[in-house]
């Protein structure tokens, strides 16, 4: 399995450690899930923006036709 080296400040690393511990999870699984959620959220936002542009383009194209 491929790895990813991510650098954190001491404060960020402490916050990550504390949050993972508070949820009873390892830092690795906590960070993994956070990254996957961020990927999914960005994809969702991109798709919503693309749909909005398509709807706006349809209306514009209809008016110009």
Tab-separated table of C-alpha atoms in Angstrom:
chain	number	residue	atom	x	y	z
A	1	UNK	CA	0.000	0.000	0.000
A	2	UNK	CA	1.330	3.424	-0.903
A	3	UNK	CA	2.182	5.904	1.809
A	4	UNK	CA	1.895	9.634	2.075
A	5	UNK	CA	4.173	11.800	4.157
A	6	UNK	CA	2.298	14.836	5.407
A	7	UNK	CA	3.973	17.524	7.481
A	8	UNK	CA	2.154	19.158	10.375
A	9	UNK	CA	3.162	21.866	12.795
A	10	UNK	CA	3.479	20.755	16.399
A	11	UNK	CA	0.166	22.469	17.176
A	12	UNK	CA	-1.584	20.708	14.291
A	13	UNK	CA	-0.115	17.361	15.267
A	14	UNK	CA	-1.231	17.857	18.864
A	15	UNK	CA	-4.754	18.755	17.716
A	16	UNK	CA	-4.837	15.680	15.469
A	17	UNK	CA	-3.605	13.419	18.246
A	18	UNK	CA	-6.120	14.826	20.759
A	19	UNK	CA	-9.073	14.612	18.383
A	20	UNK	CA	-8.258	11.058	17.321
A	21	UNK	CA	-7.829	10.032	20.953
A	22	UNK	CA	-11.124	11.697	21.935
A	23	UNK	CA	-12.867	9.625	19.280
A	24	UNK	CA	-11.065	6.447	20.314
A	25	UNK	CA	-9.335	6.107	16.956
A	26	UNK	CA	-5.800	5.896	15.691
A	27	UNK	CA	-4.301	9.017	14.169
A	28	UNK	CA	-3.858	7.095	10.910
A	29	UNK	CA	-7.523	6.114	10.577
A	30	UNK	CA	-8.669	9.564	11.693
A	31	UNK	CA	-6.434	11.298	9.122
A	32	UNK	CA	-7.419	8.813	6.402
A	33	UNK	CA	-11.123	9.424	6.939
A	34	UNK	CA	-10.601	13.204	7.029
A	35	UNK	CA	-8.800	13.111	3.681
A	36	UNK	CA	-11.475	10.903	2.098
A	37	UNK	CA	-14.228	13.226	3.386
A	38	UNK	CA	-12.381	16.230	1.933
A	39	UNK	CA	-12.035	14.489	-1.442
A	40	UNK	CA	-15.723	13.614	-1.505
A	41	UNK	CA	-16.775	17.117	-0.455
A	42	UNK	CA	-14.633	18.745	-3.141
A	43	UNK	CA	-16.038	16.366	-5.752
A	44	UNK	CA	-19.575	17.194	-4.606
A	45	UNK	CA	-18.908	20.941	-4.811
A	46	UNK	CA	-17.335	20.558	-8.248
A	47	UNK	CA	-20.323	18.556	-9.507
A	48	UNK	CA	-22.783	21.099	-8.133
A	49	UNK	CA	-20.881	23.926	-9.811
A	50	UNK	CA	-20.777	22.017	-13.100
A	51	UNK	CA	-24.535	21.402	-12.942
A	52	UNK	CA	-25.119	25.099	-12.248
A	53	UNK	CA	-22.992	26.115	-15.238
A	54	UNK	CA	-24.808	23.637	-17.484
A	55	UNK	CA	-28.211	24.958	-16.397
A	56	UNK	CA	-27.092	28.552	-16.947
A	57	UNK	CA	-25.617	27.656	-20.325
A	58	UNK	CA	-28.820	25.937	-21.409
A	59	UNK	CA	-30.852	29.038	-20.645
A	60	UNK	CA	-28.326	31.299	-22.372
A	61	UNK	CA	-28.148	29.056	-25.421
A	62	UNK	CA	-31.950	28.943	-25.588
A	63	UNK	CA	-32.096	32.747	-25.534
A	64	UNK	CA	-29.411	33.087	-28.185
A	65	UNK	CA	-31.012	30.542	-30.533
